[in-house]
PDB file of C-alpha atoms in Angstrom:
ATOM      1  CA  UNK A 160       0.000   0.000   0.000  1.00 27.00           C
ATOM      2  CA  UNK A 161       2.720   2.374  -0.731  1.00 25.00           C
ATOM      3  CA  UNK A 162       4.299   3.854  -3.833  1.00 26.00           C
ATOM      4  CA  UNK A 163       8.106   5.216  -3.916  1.00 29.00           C
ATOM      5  CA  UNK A 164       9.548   6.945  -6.796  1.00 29.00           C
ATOM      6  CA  UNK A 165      13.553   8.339  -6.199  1.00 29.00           C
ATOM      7  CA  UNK A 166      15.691   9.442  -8.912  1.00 28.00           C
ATOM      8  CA  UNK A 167      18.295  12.134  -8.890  1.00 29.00           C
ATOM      9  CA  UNK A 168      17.489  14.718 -12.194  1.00 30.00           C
ATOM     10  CA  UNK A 169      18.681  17.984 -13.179  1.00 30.00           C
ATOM     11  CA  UNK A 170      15.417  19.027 -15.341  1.00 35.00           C
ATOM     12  CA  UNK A 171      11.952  18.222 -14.797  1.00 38.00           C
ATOM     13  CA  UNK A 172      10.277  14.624 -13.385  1.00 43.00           C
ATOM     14  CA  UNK A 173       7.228  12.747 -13.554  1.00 41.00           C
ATOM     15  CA  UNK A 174       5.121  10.422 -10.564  1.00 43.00           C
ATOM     16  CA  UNK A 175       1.924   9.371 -10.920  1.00 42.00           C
ATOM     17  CA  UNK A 176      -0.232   7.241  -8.176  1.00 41.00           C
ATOM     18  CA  UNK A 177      -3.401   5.740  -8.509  1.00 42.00           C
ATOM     19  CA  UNK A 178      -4.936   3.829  -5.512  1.00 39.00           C
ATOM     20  CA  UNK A 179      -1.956   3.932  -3.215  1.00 42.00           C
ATOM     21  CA  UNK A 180      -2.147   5.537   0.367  1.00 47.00           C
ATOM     22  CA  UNK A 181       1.221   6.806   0.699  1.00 51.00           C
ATOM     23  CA  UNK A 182       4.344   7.734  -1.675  1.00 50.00           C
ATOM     24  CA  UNK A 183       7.556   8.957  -0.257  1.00 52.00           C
ATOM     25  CA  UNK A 184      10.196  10.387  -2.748  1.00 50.00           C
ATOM     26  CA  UNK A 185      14.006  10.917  -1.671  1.00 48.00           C
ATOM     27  CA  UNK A 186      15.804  12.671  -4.003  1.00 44.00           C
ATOM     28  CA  UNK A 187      14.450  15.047  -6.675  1.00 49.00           C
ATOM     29  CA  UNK A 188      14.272  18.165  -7.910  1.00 52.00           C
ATOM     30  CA  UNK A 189      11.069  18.632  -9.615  1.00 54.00           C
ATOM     31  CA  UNK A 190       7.931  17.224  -8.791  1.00 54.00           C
ATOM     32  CA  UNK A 191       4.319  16.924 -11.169  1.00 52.00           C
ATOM     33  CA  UNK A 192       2.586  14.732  -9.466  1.00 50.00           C
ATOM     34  CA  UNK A 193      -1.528  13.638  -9.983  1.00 49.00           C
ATOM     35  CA  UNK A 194      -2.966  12.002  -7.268  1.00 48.00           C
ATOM     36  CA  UNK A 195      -5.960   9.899  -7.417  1.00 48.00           C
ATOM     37  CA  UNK A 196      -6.260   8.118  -4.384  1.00 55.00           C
ATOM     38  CA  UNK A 197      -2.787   8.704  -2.276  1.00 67.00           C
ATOM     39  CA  UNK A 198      -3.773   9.960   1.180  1.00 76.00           C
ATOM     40  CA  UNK A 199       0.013  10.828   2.252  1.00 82.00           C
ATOM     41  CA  UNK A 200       2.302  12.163  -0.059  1.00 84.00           C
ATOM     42  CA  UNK A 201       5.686  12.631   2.442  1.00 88.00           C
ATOM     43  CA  UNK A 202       8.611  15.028   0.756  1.00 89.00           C
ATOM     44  CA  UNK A 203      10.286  15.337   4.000  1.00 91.00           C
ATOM     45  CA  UNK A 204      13.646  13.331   2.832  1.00 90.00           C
ATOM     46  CA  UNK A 205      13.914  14.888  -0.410  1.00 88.00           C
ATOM     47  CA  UNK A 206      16.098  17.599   0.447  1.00 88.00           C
ATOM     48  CA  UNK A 207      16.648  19.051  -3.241  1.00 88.00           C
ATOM     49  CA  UNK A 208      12.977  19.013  -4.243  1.00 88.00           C
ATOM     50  CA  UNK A 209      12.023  22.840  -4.384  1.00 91.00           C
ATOM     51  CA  UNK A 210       8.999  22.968  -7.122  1.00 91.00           C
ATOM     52  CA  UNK A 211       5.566  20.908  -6.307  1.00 89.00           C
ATOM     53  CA  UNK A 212       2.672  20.788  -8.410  1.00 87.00           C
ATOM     54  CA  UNK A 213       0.219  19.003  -7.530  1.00 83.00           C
ATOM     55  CA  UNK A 214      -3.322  17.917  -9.793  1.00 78.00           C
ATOM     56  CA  UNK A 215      -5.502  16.471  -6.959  1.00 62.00           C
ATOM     57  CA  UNK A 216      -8.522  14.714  -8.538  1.00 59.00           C
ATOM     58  CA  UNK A 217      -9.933  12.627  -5.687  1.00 59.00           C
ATOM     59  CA  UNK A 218     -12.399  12.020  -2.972  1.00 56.00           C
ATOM     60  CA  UNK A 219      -9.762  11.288  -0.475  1.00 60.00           C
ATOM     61  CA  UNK A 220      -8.030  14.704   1.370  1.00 64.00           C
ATOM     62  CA  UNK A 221      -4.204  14.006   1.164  1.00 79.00           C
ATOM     63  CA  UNK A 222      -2.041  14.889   2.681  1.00 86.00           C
ATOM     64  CA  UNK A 223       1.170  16.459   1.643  1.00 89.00           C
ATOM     65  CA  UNK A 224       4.073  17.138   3.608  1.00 92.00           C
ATOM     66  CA  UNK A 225       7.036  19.115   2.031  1.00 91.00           C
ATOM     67  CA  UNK A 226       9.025  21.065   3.693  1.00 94.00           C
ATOM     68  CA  UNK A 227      11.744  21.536   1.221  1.00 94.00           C
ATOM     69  CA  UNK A 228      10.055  22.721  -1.783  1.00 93.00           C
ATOM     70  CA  UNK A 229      10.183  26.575  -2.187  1.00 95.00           C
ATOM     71  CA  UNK A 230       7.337  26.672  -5.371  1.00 94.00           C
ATOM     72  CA  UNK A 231       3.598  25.040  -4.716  1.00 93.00           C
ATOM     73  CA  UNK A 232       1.358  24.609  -7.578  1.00 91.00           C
ATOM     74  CA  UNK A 233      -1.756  23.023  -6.376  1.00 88.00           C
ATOM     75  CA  UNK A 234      -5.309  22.273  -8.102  1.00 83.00           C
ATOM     76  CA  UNK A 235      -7.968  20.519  -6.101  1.00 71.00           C
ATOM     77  CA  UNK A 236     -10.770  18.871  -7.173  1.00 61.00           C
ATOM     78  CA  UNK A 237     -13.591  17.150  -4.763  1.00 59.00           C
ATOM     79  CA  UNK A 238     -11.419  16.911  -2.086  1.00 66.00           C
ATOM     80  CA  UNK A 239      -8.845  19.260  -1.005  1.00 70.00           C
ATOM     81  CA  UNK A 240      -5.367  18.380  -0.059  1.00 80.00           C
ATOM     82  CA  UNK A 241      -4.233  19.280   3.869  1.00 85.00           C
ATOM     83  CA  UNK A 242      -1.052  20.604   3.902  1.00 91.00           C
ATOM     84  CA  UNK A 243       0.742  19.215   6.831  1.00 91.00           C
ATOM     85  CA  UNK A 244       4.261  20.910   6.361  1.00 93.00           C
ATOM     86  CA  UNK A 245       5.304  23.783   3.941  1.00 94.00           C
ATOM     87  CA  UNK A 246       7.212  25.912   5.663  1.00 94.00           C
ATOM     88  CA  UNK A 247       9.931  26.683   3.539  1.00 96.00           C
ATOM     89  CA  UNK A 248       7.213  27.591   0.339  1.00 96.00           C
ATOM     90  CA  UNK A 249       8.097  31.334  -0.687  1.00 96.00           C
ATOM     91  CA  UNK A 250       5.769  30.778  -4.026  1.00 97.00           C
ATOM     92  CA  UNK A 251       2.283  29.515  -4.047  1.00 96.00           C
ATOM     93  CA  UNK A 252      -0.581  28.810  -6.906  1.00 95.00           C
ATOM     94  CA  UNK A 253      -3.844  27.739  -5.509  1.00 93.00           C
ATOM     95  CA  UNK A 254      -7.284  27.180  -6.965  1.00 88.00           C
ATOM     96  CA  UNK A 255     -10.157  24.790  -6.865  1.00 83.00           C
ATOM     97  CA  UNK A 256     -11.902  22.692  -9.369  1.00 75.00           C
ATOM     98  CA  UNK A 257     -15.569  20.879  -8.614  1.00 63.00           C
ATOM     99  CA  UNK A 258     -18.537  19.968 -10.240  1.00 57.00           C
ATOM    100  CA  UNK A 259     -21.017  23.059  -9.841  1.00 51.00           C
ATOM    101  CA  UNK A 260     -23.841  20.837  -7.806  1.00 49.00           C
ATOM    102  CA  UNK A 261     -21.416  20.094  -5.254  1.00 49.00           C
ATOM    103  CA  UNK A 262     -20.564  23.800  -4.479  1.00 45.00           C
ATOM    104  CA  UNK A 263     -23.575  24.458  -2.171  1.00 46.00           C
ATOM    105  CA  UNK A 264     -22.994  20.739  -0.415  1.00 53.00           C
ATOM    106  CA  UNK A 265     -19.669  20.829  -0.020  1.00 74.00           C
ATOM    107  CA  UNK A 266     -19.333  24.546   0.805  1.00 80.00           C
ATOM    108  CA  UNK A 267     -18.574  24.286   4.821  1.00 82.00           C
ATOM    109  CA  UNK A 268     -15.968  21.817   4.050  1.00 81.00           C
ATOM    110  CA  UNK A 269     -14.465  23.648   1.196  1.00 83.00           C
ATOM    111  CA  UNK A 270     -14.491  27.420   3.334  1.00 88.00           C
ATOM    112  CA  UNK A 271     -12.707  25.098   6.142  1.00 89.00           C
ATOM    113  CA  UNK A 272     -10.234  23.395   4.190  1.00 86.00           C
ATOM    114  CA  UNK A 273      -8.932  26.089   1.782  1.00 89.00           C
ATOM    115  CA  UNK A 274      -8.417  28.475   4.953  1.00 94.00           C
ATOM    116  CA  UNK A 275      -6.555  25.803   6.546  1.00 93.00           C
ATOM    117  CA  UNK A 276      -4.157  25.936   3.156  1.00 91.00           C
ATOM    118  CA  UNK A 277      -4.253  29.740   3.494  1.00 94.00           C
ATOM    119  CA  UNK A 278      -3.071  30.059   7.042  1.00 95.00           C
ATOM    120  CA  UNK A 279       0.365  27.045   6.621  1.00 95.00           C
ATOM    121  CA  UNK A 280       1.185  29.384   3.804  1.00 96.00           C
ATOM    122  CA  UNK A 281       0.911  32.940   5.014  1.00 95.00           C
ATOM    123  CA  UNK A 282       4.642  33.066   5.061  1.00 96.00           C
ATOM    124  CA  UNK A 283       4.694  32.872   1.369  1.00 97.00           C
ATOM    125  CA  UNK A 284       5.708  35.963  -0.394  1.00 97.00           C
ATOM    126  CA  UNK A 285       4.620  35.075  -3.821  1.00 98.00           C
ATOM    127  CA  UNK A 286       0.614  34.059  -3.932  1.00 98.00           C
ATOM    128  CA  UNK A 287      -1.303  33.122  -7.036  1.00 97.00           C
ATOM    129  CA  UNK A 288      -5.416  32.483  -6.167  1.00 95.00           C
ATOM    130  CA  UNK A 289      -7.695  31.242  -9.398  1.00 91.00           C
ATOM    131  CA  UNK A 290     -11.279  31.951  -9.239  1.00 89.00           C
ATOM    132  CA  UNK A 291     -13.062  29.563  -7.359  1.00 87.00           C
ATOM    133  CA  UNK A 292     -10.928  30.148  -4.684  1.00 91.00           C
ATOM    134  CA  UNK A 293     -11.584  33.516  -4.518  1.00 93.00           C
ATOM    135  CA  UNK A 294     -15.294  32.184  -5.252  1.00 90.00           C
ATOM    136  CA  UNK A 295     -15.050  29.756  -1.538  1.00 90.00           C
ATOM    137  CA  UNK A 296     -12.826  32.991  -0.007  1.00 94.00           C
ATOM    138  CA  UNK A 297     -15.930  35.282  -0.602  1.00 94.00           C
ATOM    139  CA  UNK A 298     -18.453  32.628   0.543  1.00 91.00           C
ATOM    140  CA  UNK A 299     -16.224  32.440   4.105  1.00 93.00           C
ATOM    141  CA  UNK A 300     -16.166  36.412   4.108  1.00 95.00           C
ATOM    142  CA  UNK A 301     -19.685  36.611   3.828  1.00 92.00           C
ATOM    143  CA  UNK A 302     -20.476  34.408   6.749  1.00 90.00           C
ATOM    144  CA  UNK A 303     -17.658  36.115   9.052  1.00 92.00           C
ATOM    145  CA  UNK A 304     -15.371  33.209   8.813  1.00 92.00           C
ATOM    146  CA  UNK A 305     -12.175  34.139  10.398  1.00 94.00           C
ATOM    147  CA  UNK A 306      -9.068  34.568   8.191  1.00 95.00           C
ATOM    148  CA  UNK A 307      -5.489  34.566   8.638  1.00 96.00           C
ATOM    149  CA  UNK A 308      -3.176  37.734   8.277  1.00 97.00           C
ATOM    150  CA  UNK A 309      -1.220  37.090   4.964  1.00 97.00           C
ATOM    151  CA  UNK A 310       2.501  38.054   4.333  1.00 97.00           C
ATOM    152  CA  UNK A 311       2.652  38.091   0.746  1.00 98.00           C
ATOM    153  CA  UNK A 312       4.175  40.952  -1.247  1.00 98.00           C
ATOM    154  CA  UNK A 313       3.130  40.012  -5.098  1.00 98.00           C
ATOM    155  CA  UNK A 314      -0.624  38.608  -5.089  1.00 98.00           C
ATOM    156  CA  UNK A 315      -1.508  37.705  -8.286  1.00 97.00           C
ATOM    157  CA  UNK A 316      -5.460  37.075  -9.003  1.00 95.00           C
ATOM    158  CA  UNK A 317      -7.279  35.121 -11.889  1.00 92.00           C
ATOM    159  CA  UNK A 318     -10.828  35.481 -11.977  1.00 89.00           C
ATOM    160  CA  UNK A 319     -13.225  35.533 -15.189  1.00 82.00           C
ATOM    161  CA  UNK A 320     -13.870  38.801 -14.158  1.00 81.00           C
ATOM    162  CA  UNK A 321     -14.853  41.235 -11.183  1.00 85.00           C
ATOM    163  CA  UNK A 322     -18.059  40.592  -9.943  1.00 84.00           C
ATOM    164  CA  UNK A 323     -19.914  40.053  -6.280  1.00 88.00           C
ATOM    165  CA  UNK A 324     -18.811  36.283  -6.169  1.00 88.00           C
ATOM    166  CA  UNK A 325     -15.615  37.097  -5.283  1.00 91.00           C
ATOM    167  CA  UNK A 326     -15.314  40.655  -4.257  1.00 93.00           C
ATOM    168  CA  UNK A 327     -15.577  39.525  -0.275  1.00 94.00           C
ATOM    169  CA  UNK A 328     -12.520  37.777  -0.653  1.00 94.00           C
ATOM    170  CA  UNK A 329     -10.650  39.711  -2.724  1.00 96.00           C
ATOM    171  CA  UNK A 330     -11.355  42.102   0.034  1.00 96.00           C
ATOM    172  CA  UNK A 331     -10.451  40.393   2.765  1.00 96.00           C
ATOM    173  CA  UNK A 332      -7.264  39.163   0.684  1.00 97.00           C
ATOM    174  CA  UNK A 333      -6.451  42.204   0.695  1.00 97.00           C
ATOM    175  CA  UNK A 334      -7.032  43.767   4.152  1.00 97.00           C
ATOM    176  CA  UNK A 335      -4.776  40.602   5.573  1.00 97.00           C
ATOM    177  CA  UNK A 336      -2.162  41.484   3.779  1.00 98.00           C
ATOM    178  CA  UNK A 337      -0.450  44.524   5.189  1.00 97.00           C
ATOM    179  CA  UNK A 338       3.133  43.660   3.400  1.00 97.00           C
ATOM    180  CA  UNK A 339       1.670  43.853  -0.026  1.00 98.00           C
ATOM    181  CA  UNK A 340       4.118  45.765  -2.307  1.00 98.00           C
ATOM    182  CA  UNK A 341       2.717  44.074  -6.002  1.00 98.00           C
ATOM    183  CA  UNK A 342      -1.010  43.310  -7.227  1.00 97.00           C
ATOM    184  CA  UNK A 343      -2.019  41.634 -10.509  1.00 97.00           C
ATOM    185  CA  UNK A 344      -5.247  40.845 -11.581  1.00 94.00           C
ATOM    186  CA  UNK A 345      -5.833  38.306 -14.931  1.00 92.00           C
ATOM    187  CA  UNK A 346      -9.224  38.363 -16.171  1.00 87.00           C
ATOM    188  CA  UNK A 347      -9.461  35.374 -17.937  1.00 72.00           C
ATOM    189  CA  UNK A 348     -11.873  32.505 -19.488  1.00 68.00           C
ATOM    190  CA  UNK A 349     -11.632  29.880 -16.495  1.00 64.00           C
ATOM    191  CA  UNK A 350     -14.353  27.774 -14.370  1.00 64.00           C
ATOM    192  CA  UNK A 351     -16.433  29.200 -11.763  1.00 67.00           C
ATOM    193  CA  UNK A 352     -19.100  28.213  -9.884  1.00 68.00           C
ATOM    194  CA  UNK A 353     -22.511  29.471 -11.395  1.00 63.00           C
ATOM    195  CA  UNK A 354     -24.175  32.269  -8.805  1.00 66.00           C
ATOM    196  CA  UNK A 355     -27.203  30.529  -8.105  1.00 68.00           C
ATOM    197  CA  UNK A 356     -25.341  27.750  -6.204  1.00 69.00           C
ATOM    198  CA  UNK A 357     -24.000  30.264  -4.458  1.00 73.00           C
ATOM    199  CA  UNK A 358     -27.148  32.306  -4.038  1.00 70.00           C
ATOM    200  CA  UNK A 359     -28.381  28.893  -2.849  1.00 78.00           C
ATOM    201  CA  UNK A 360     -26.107  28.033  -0.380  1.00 73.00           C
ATOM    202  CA  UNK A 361     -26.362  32.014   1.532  1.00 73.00           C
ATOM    203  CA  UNK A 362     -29.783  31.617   1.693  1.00 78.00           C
ATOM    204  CA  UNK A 363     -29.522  28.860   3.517  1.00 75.00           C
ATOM    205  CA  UNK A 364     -27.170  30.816   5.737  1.00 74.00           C
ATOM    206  CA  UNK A 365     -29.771  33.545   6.155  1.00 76.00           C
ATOM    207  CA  UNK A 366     -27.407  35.989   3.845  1.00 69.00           C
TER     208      UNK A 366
END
């Protein structure tokens, strides 16, 4: 029930898992890794890894513990990863990617999870959020969940566009982060949740 992949490289390097629980990897540099099923991806002995991106496609939350890598490139889908420990990340690209029925079901979990990521990487200095983070940010705003304070000094945000799904947390991105020196916004084509789901899920709030 475990998966190991080690191999010394100068340039870029591949590991896939599929139905595995944990995967341990020694000695790389560069990590892409899509996880289906792994629940416990451990980087701590692989002291030269420094760039992490991770495609997480899966029911099961995994958990990923790096605390090498200096570059975190992570995608959720369904289930979001738990980031045990990151603390050496200076560079982080986060975002979200779910079927729009399960936004208003999964919405508690989501606001919970994603803050979790947010507060083991308010260190970072470099922070990249796509739009349905920003979409789950704004949802946790609006229903006075607390945030962390944010050191990041070049926020970079990629929405479809500026509208009242993700205003709250662009907001409160914002007001955390008192050592902000560098903003850039990309409006761009990319999936968001529809606003009825959202609409949906306040009103069941009473918002």
């Amino acid at each position: 029930e475990s998966a190991t992949s080690s191999a010394a490289t100068s340039g870029g390097c591949g590991f896939r898992s599929n139905n595995v629980k944990r995967a341990a990897v020694d000695s790389i540099s560069c990590l892409h890794d899509v996880i289906l099923q792994l629940r416990f991806l451990d980087l701590s002995k692989s002291l030269r890894l420094r760039t992490l991106v991770v495609d997480h496609n899966s029911w099961v939350a995994t958990k990923i513990e790096a605390p090498h890598i200096h570059r975190l490139h992570l995608r959720n889908s369904q289930s979001p990863c738990a980031l045990v420990d990151v603390s050496s990340i200076t560079e982080a690209n986060l975002n979200i990617f779910f079927q729009s029925v399960e936004a208003t079901f999964n919405a508690d979990f989501l606001q919970d999870m994603l803050l979790k990521s947010l507060n083991k990487l308010q260190h970072v200095e470099k922070l990249t959020l796509g739009g349905k983070f920003l979409q789950i940010l704004s949802l946790a705003e609006l229903c006075d969940v607390p945030f962390p304070m944010l050191k990041v000094k070049a926020l970079t945000l990629e929405t479809t566009k500026i509208f009242q799904y993700v205003i709250p947390g662009i907001e409160r991105v914002l007001q955390n982060s008192h050592d902000l020196k560098k903003l850039t916004i990309h409006t761009r084509h990319c999936n968001t949740t529809p606003g009825e789901h959202l609409d949906k899920y306040l009103a069941l709030e009473g918002l």
